[in-house]
Every structure is written in structure tokens, then in C-alpha cells.
Short mmCIF file of C-alpha atoms and ligand atoms in Angstrom, two decimals:
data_model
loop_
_atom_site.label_atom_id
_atom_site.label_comp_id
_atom_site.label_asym_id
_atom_site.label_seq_id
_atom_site.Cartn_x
_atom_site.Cartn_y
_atom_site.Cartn_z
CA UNK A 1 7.40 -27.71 38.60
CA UNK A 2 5.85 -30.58 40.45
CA UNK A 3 6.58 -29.10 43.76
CA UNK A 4 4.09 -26.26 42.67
CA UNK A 5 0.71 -25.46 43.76
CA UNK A 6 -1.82 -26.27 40.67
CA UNK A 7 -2.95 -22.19 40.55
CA UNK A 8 1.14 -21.96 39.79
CA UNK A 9 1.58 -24.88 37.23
CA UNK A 10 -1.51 -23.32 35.34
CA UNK A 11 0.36 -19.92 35.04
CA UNK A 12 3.60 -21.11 33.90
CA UNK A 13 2.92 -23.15 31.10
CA UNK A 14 6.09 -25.28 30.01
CA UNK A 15 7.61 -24.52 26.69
CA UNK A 16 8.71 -27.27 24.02
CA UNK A 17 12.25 -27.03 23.12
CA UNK A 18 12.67 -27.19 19.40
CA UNK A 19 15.70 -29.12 19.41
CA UNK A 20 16.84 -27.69 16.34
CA UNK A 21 13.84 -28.21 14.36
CA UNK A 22 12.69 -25.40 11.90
CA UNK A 23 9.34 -24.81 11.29
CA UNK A 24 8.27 -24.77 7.47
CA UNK A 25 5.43 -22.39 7.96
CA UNK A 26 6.15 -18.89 10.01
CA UNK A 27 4.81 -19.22 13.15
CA UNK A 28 2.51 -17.08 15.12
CA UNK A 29 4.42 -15.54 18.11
CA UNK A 30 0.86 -14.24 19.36
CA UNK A 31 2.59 -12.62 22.66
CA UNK A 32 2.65 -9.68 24.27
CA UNK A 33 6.55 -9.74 25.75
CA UNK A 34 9.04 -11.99 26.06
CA UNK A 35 11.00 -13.24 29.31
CA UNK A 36 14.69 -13.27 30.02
CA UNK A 37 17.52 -15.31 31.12
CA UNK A 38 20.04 -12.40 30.69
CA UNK A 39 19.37 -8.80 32.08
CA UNK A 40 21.96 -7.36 29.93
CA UNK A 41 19.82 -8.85 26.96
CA UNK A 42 16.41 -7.59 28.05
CA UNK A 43 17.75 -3.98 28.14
CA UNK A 44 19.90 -4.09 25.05
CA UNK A 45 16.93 -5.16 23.48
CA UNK A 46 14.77 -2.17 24.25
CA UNK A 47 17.48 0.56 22.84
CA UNK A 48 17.50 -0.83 18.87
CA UNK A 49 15.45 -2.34 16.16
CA UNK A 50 17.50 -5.14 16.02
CA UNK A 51 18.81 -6.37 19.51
CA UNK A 52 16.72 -9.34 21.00
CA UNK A 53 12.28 -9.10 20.79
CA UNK A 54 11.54 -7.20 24.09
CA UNK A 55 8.04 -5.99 23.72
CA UNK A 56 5.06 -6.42 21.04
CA UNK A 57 5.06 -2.67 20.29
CA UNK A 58 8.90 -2.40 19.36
CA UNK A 59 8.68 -6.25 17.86
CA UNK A 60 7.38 -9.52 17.25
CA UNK A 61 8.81 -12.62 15.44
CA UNK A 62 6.26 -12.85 13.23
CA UNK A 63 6.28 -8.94 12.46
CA UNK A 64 9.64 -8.95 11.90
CA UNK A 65 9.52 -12.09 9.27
CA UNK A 66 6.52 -9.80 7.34
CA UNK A 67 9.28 -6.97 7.28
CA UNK A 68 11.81 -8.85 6.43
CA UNK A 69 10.09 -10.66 3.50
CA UNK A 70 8.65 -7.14 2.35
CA UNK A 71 12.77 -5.43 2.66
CA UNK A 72 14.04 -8.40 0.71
CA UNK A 73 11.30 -8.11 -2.28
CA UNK A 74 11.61 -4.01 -2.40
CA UNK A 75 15.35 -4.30 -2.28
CA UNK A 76 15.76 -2.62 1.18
CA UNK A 77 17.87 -3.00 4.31
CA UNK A 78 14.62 -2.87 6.57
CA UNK A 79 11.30 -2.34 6.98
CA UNK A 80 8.80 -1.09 9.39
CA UNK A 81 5.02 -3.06 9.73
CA UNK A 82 2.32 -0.72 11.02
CA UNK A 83 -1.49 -1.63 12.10
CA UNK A 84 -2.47 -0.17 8.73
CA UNK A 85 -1.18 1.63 5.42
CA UNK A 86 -2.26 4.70 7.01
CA UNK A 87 -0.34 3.61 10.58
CA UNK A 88 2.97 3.09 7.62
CA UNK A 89 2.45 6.49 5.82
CA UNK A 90 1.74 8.46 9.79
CA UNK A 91 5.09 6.50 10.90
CA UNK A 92 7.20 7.92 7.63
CA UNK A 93 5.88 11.75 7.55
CA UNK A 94 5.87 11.87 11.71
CA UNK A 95 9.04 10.53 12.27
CA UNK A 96 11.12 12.10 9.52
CA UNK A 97 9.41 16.08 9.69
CA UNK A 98 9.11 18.39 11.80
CA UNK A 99 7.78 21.90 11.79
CA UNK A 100 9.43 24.29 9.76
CA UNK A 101 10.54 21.27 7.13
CA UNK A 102 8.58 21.53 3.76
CA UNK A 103 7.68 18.41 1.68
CA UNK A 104 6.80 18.63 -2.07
CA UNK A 105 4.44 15.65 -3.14
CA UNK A 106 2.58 14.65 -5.92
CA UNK A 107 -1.00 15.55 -7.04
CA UNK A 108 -3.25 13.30 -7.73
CA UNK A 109 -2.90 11.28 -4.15
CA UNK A 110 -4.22 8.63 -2.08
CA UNK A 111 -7.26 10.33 -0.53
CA UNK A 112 -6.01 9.74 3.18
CA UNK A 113 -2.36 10.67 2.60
CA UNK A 114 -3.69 13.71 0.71
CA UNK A 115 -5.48 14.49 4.18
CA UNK A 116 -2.41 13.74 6.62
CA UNK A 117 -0.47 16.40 4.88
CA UNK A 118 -3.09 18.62 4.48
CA UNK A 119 -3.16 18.10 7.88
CA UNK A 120 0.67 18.79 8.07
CA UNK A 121 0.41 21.99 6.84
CA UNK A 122 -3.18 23.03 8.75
CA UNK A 123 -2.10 21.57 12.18
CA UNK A 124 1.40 20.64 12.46
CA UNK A 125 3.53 24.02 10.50
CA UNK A 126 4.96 21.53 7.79
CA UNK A 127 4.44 23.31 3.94
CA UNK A 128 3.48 21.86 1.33
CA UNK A 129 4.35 22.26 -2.46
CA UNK A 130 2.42 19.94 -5.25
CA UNK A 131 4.07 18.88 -8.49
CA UNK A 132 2.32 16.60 -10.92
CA UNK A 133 3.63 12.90 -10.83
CA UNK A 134 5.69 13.20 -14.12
CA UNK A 135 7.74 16.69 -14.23
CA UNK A 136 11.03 16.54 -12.48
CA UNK A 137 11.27 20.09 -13.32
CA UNK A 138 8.70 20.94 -10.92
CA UNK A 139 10.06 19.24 -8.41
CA UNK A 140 13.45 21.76 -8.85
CA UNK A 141 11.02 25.01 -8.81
CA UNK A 142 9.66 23.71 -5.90
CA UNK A 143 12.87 22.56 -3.46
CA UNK A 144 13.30 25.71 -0.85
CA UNK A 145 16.33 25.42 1.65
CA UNK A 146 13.74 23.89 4.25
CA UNK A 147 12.60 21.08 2.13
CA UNK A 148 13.05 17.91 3.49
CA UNK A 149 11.16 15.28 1.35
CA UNK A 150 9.30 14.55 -1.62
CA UNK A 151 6.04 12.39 -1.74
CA UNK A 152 5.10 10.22 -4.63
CA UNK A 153 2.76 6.95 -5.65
CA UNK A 154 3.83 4.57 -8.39
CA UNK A 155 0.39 4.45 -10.10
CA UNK A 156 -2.46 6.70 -9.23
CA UNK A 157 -6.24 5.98 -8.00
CA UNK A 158 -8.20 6.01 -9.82
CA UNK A 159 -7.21 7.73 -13.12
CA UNK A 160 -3.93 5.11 -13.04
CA UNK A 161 -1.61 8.04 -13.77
CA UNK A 162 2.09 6.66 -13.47
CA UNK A 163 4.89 8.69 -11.50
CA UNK A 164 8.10 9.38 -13.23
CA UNK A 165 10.15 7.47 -10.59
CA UNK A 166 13.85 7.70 -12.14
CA UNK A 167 13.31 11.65 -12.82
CA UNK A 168 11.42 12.93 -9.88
CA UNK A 169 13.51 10.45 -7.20
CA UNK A 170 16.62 11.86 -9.40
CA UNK A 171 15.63 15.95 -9.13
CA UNK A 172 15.04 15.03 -4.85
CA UNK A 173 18.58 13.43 -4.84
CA UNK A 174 19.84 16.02 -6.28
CA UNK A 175 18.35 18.86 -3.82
CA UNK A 176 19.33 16.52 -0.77
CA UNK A 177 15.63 15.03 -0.27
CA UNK A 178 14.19 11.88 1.28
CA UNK A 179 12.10 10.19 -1.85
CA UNK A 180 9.28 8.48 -0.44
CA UNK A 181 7.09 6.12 -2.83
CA UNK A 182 3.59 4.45 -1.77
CA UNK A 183 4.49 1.70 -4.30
CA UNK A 184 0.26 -0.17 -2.66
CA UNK A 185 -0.79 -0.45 -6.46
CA UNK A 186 2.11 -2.13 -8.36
CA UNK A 187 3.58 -4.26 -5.66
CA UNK A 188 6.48 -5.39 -5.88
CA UNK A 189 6.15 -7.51 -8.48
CA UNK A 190 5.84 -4.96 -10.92
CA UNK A 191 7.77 -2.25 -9.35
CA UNK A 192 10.85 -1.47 -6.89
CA UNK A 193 11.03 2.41 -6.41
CA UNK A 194 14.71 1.65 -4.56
CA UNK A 195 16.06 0.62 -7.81
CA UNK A 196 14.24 3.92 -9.32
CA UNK A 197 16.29 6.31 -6.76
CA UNK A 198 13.84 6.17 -3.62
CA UNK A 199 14.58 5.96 -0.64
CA UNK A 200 11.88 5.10 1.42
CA UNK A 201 8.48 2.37 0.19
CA UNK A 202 4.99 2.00 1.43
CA UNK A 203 2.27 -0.48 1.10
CA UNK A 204 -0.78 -0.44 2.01
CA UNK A 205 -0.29 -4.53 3.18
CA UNK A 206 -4.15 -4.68 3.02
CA UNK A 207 -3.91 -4.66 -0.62
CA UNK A 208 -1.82 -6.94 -3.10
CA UNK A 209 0.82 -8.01 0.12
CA UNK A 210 -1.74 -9.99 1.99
CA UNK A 211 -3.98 -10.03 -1.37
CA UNK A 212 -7.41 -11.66 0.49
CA UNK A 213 -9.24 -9.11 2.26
CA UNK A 214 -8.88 -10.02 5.31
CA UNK A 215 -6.32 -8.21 6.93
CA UNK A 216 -5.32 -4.60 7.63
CA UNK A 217 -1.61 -3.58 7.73
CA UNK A 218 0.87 -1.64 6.37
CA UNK A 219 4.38 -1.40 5.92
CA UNK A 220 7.43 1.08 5.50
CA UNK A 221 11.21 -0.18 3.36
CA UNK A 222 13.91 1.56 3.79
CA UNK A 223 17.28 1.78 1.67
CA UNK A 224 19.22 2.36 4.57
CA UNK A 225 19.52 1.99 8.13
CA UNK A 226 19.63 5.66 9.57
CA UNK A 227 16.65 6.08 8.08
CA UNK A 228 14.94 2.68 9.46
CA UNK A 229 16.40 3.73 12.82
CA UNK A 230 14.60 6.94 12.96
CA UNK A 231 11.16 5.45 11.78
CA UNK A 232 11.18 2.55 13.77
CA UNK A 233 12.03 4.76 17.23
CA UNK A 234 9.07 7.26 16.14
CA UNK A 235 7.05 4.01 15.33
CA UNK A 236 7.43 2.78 18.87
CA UNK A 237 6.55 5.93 20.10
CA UNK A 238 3.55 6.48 17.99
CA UNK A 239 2.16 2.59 18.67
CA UNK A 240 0.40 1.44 15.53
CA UNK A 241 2.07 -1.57 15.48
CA UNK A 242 0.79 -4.40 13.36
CA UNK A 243 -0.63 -7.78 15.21
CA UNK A 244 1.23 -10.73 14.59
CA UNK A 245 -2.10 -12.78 13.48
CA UNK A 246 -1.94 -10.08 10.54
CA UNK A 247 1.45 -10.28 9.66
CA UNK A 248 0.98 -13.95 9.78
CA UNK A 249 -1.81 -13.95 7.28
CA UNK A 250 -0.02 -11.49 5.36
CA UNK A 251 3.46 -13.14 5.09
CA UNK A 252 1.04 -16.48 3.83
CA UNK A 253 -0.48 -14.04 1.40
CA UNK A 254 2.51 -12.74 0.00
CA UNK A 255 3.89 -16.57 -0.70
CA UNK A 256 1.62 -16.39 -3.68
CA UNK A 257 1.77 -12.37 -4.70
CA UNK A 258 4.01 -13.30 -8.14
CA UNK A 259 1.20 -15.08 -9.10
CA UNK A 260 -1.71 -13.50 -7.64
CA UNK A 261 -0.22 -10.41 -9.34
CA UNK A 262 0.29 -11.97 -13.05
CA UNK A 263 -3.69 -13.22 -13.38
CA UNK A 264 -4.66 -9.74 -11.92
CA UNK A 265 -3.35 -8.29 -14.87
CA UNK A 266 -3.90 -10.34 -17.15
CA UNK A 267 -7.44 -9.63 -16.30
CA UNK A 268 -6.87 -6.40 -16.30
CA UNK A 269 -5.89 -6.47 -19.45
CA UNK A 270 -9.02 -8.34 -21.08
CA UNK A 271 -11.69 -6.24 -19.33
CA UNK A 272 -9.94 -2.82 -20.07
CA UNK A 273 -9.16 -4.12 -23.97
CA UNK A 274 -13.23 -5.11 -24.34
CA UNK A 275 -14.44 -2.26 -22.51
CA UNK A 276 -12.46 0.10 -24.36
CA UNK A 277 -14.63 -1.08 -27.75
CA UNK A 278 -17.84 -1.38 -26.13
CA UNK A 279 -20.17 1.70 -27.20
CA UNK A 280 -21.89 2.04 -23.81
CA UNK A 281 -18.14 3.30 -22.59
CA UNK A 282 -17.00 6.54 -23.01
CA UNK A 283 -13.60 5.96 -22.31
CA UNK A 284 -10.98 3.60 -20.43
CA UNK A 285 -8.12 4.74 -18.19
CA UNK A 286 -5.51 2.18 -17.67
CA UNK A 287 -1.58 2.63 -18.66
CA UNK A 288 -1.69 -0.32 -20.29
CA UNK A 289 -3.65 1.42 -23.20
CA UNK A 290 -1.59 3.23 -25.74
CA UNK A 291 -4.28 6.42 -25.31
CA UNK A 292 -3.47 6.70 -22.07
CA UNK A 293 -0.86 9.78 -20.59
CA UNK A 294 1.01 7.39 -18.80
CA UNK A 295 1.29 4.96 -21.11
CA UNK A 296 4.66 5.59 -22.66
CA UNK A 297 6.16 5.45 -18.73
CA UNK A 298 4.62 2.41 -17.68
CA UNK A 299 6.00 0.43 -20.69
CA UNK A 300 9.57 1.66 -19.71
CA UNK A 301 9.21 1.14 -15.68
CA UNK A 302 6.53 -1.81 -15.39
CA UNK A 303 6.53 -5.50 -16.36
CA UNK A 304 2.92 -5.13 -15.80
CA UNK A 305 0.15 -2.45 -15.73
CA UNK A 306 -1.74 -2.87 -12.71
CA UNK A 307 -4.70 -4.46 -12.04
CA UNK A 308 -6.93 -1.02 -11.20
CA UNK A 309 -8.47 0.54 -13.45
CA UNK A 310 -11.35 3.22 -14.11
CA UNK A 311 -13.72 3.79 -16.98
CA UNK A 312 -16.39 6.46 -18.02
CA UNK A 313 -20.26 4.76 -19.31
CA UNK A 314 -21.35 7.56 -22.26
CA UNK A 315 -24.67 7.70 -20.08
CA UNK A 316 -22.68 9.84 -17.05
CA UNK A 317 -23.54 9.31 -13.36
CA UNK A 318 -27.47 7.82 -14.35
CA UNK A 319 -25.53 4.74 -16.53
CA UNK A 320 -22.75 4.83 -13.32
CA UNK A 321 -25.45 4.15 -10.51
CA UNK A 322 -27.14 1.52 -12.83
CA UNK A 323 -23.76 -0.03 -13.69
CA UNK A 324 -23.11 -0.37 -10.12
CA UNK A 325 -26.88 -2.22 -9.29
CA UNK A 326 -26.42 -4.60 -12.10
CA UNK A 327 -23.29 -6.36 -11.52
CA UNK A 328 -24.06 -9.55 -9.99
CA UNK A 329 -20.14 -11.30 -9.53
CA UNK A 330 -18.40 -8.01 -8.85
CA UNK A 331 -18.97 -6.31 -5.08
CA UNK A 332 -19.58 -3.03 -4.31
CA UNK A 333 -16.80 -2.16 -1.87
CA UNK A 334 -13.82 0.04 -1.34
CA UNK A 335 -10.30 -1.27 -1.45
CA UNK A 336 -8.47 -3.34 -3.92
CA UNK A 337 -5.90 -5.89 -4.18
CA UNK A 338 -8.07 -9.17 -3.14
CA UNK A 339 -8.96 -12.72 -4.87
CA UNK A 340 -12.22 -10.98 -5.49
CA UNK A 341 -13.21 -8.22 -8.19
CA UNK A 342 -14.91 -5.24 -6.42
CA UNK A 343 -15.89 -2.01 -7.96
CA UNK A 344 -16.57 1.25 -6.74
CA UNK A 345 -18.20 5.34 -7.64
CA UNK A 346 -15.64 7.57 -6.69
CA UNK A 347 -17.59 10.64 -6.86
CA UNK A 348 -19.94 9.40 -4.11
CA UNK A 349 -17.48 7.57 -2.05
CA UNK A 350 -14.05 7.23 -2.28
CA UNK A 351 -13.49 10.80 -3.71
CA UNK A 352 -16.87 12.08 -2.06
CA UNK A 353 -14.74 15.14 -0.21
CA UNK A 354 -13.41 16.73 -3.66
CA UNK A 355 -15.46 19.62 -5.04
CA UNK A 356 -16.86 19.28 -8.07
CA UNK A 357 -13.77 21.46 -9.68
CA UNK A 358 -11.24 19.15 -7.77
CA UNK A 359 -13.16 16.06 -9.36
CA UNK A 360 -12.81 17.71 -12.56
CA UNK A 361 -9.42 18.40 -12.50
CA UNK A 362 -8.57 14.90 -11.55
CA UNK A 363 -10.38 13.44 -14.35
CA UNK A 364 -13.25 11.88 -12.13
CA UNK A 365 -16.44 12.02 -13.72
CA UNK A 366 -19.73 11.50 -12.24
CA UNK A 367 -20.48 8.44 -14.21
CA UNK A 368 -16.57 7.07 -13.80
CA UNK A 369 -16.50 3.46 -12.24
CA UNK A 370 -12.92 2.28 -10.64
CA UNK A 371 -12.68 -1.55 -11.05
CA UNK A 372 -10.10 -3.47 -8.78
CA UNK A 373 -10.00 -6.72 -10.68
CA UNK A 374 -9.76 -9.94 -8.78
CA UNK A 375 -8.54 -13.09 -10.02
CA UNK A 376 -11.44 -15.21 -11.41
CA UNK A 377 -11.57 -16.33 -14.80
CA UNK A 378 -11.75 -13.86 -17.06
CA UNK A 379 -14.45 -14.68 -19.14
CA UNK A 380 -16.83 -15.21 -15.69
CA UNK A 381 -15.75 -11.12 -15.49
CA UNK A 382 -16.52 -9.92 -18.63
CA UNK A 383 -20.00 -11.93 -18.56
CA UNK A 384 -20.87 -9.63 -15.67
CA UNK A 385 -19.63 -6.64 -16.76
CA UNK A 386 -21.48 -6.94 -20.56
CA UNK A 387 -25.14 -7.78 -18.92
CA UNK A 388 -24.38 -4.80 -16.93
CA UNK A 389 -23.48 -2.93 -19.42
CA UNK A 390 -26.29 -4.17 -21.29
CA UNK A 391 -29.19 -2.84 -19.13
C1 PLP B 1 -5.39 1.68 0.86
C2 PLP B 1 -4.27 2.58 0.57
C3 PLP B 1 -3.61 3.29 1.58
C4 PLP B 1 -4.05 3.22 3.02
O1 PLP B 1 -3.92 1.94 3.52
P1 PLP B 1 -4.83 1.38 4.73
O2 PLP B 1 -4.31 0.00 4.91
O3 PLP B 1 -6.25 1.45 4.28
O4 PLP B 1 -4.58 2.27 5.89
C5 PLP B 1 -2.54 4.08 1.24
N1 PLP B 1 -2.14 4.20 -0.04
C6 PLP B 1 -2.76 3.56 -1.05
C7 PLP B 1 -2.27 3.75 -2.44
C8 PLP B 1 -3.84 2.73 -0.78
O5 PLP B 1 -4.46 2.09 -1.78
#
């Protein structure tokens, strides 16, 4: 190098060998590309999801230890990481339909995947059939000869309702379909649709995964590899591809998820309990209550019962917007799945599309409040809710 103009030297900037070393801690590979020795390498790397890192879009080093974290906690082969759980979900519906397929997928839904495959079937000539989240017989009414997948969430927002993963993943298998699980609100610490008979996961990674608000990502687990193959090609066509600064503050995020996840619920479990008995509430929807539909499932599939909930004040949408101004240690904010406790209306936000019938028949009333509960101390939570409550 020393025989080098300076304006050279400053381009090529030397690389420390490792000598063998390991780092402890994943390390951002925040680049682009990466450079060859071999030519034989470079282009067997482009072709497959697994030959040498080529290119940022197809992967990274640090994407690839997110996936490969995520595939080893869900019980997968692979995974895919996308630039959000939305990028995941696009990657999974694009790159295993086509038009003419039909897909059969559960009602209630995420509000954006509910609008991708309304979408499907508007835009893109892809049917779609809705079963509720618990009735394997549905799902067999439902299969036509051009059905190709079915669509279903381990718990529900915001009602909490609970799929039936072993039945409904058992009535696709049976009728030849891809099961594919958004498994954002249990994690993996409280659920693995694999061992229930999916075959493909997705997380929203900007929930419990990375678990501090501060990144965006999401991520697709597959049981096999055909099925990785096919998502990851599609993936690199379609580009969402996660940044490695995210999956690096996601695969340190997930280091503590067992943990993070077991105070979330026990949380949970406090404020739902107490609000449950507290006369200014009307009623309490979490499957960890025995009144609740899916309680009876969630006891037989979960170790735990989630850490979202959603509960009706007696004083409808007036005692809702009040509820909302008086907490002081909860934030007003959409998501879930961070450190902090946030809370949210659906009817005027996250659900602020539905009709009034469509709220209805989801449950959602105007005065309903969905609580993602954080991990402070418990007691510092229900002090805030009850002075709330109180005005
Ligand atoms: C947030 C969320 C998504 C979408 O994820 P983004 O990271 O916001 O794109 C999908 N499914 C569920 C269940 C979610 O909570």
C-alpha cells in the first residue's frame, strides 16, 4: 500500500485479520457488498440463500445471525428478515401465490395483513375465504381445488382471541395447504406454530423480538427449505430487506426475550386480574381469564397468555377518551411488545377503517382500551391505571 497515492490509501482501508478470534457480541457488518478473491465464489453466491454474502439485498452477516437465531427458537430450517413485519407478511403471500390460487385465512386479523389480502383479491385475482380462528371444520368447507394456503395469528388484536393451531394447521395438511402463522403476539417463548403443524412463521420483529421500540423489522421461518428457497428469491426480488443496524439491535434484544416475555405476563396477569373486579370496568378480554372464549385453548397451547390485552370502562367511549388523558406512566401509542406499557383506542385509531358493524362484530367497543403491558413493576402500573380509573 505504501507505494500508493494518499487519495488511494484513503479508499482502500486495510482490514484486521481476526486470527481466529471470535467475537462475543454479533457484529455489525454495516456494508453494502462484499469483495472477492474467487470469481467462482462471487457468482455461486448470487444463485442461493446460502452460498457466500454477495450483496446487502440477498444478505448480510448480521441479517443472517437475526434469522438464524429466530429459525433456531421457532424450530425452523430458515428464515427470511424483512425491513418490517409488513415487508415479512408481503414476502410470504407474494412469493408463494399467484393469481388464480385462493387462500382461506382467519377473521379477526392484523389490520394491515387484513388489507394486503384484501388487496389480493381487489388487485392481484387471488380469492379469499374467511374462517374464524378456532373451527377446523371451516377450514374443510372452505378448501376449493385452487387453494393454496391458509392464514392464521396465534393470538388476536385486540380481543386476544386464540387460533386453534393443531386443528386448523391439521384440516390445511390435510387439503395439501401451506399453514402460515403470524405467531408477533406470543413469541416464541410462549408459542412454536411448527410444532402445531405450520409451516411457515411471522413476526412482526418490531414487537417482542427486538422488545425496545426502537427498531422496525420483520421476519419469515420456514419448516423447510423449498419453501425458504422460494421466499427468499421473491424476497430479493421484492427488496425490503432488513438493515443490519436493525438486525443488530434486534438479535441484542432477543438475548433477553425469555425474560422480557415472563415479567410481561406476569403483568399481564395482575392488571387484567384487578381490572377485571374494578366496577368502573365493564369487562376484561384476556385468555388468561377463565370467561374468556379462548381460554380453554390457551391453557392447552400456551405456557403463558400474552401480555396484550383489551378492556371495556362501563362509561363507553366518554370513560375511554378520559381513561386515555389520565394515565400519566402509560403512553399513548400504537404498537406493542416494548420495555414500556403503552395503550391505545382502537375505534379511533388502530381499527379506525372498520364500520361500525365490523367493530361490532369484532367485539370492539367504543369505550374498549387495548393495553400492551411493558415491564415495570407492577404495582407502579396498577397505581396509574386506578387514578385513571378513578377520575
Ligand atoms: C405489528 C404487527 C404486524 C406488522 O408489523 P410491522 O413491523 O409494523 O410492519 C403484523 N402482525 C402483527 C400481529 C403485528 O402486531
Amino acid at each position: 500500500m505504501s507505494d500508493l497515492h494518499p487519495d488511494t490509501r484513503a479508499v482502500h482501508v486495510p482490514q484486521p485479520p481476526l486470527n481466529g478470534s471470535v467475537p462475543i457480541a454479533t457484529p455489525i457488518y454495516q456494508t453494502s457488498g462484499f469483495a472477492f478473491e474467487d470469481p467462482a465464489v462471487f457468482a455461486d453466491g448470487m444463485s442461493r440463500p446460502d452460498g457466500a454474502f454477495v450483496y446487502g439485498r440477498l444478505s448480510n452477516p448480521t441479517v443472517r445471525a437475526l434469522e438464524d437465531a429466530v429459525a433456531g427458537l421457532e424450530g425452523g430450517v430458515a428464515a427470511v428478515a424483512a425491513g418490517s413485519g409488513m415487508g415479512a407478511i408481503n414476502c410470504v403471500l407474494f412469493g408463494l401465490l399467484s393469481p388464480g390460487d385462493h387462500l382461506i385465512a382467519q377473521k379477526p386479523l392484523y389490520g394491515g395483513t387484513a388489507t394486503v389480502i384484501a388487496d389480493l383479491a381487489r388487485r392481484f385475482g387471488i380469492a379469499v375465504s374467511y374462517v374464524p380462528e378456532d373451527d377446523p371444520a371451516a377450514v374443510r368447507d372452505a378448501v376449493r381445488p385452487e387453494t393454496r394456503l391458509l392464514y392464521l395469528e396465534t393470538i388476536a388484536n385486540p380481543m386476544t382471541q386464540v387460533a386453534d393451531l393443531p386443528g386448523m394447521c391439521a384440516a390445511a395438511r390435510e387439503a395439501g395447504l401451506i399453514s402460515v402463522v403470524d405467531n408477533t403476539f406470543a413469541s416464541p417463548v410462549l408459542c412454536r406454530p411448527l410444532e402445531h403443524g405450520a409451516d411457515v412463521v411471522v413476526h412482526s420483529v418490531t414487537k417482542y423480538l427486538s422488545g425496545h421500540s426502537d427498531v422496525l423489522g420483520g421476519i419469515a421461518v420456514f419448516a423447510d427449505e423449498a419453501l425458504h428457497r422460494k421466499v427468499w428469491s421473491f424476497s430479493t426480488e421484492l427488496g425490503a430487506t432488513l438493515d443490519p443496524f436493525a438486525a443488530w439491535l434486534t438479535v441484542r434484544g432477543m438475548q433477553t426475550l425469555p425474560l422480557r416475555m415472563a415479567r410481561h405476563c406476569e403483568n399481564t396477569r395482575v392488571l387484567a386480574t384487578r381490572l377485571a373486579e374494578h366496577p368502573a370496568v365493564e369487562a376484561v378480554h384476556w385468555p388468561g381469564l377463565p370467561g374468556h372464549p379462548s381460554h380453554q385453548l390457551a391453557v392447552k397451547l400456551l405456557p403463558g397468555f400474552g401480555a396484550v390485552f383489551s378492556f371495556d370502562l362501563t362509561g363507553g367511549r366518554a370513560a375511554g377518551e378520559r381513561f386515555m388523558s389520565s394515565v400519566r406512566l402509560a403512553l399513548l401509542a400504537p404498537s406493542l411488545g416494548g420495555v414500556e406499557t403503552l395503550i391505545l383506542h382502537p375505534a379511533t385509531t388502530s381499527h379506525r377503517s372498520q364500520t361500525p358493524g365490523e367493530l361490532a362484530a369484532s367485539g370492539i367497543g367504543e369505550g374498549t382500551v387495548r393495553v400492551a403491558v411493558g415491564i415495570e413493576h407492577a404495582e407502579d402500573l396498577w397505581s396509574d391505571f386506578t387514578q385513571a380509573l378513578d377520575r
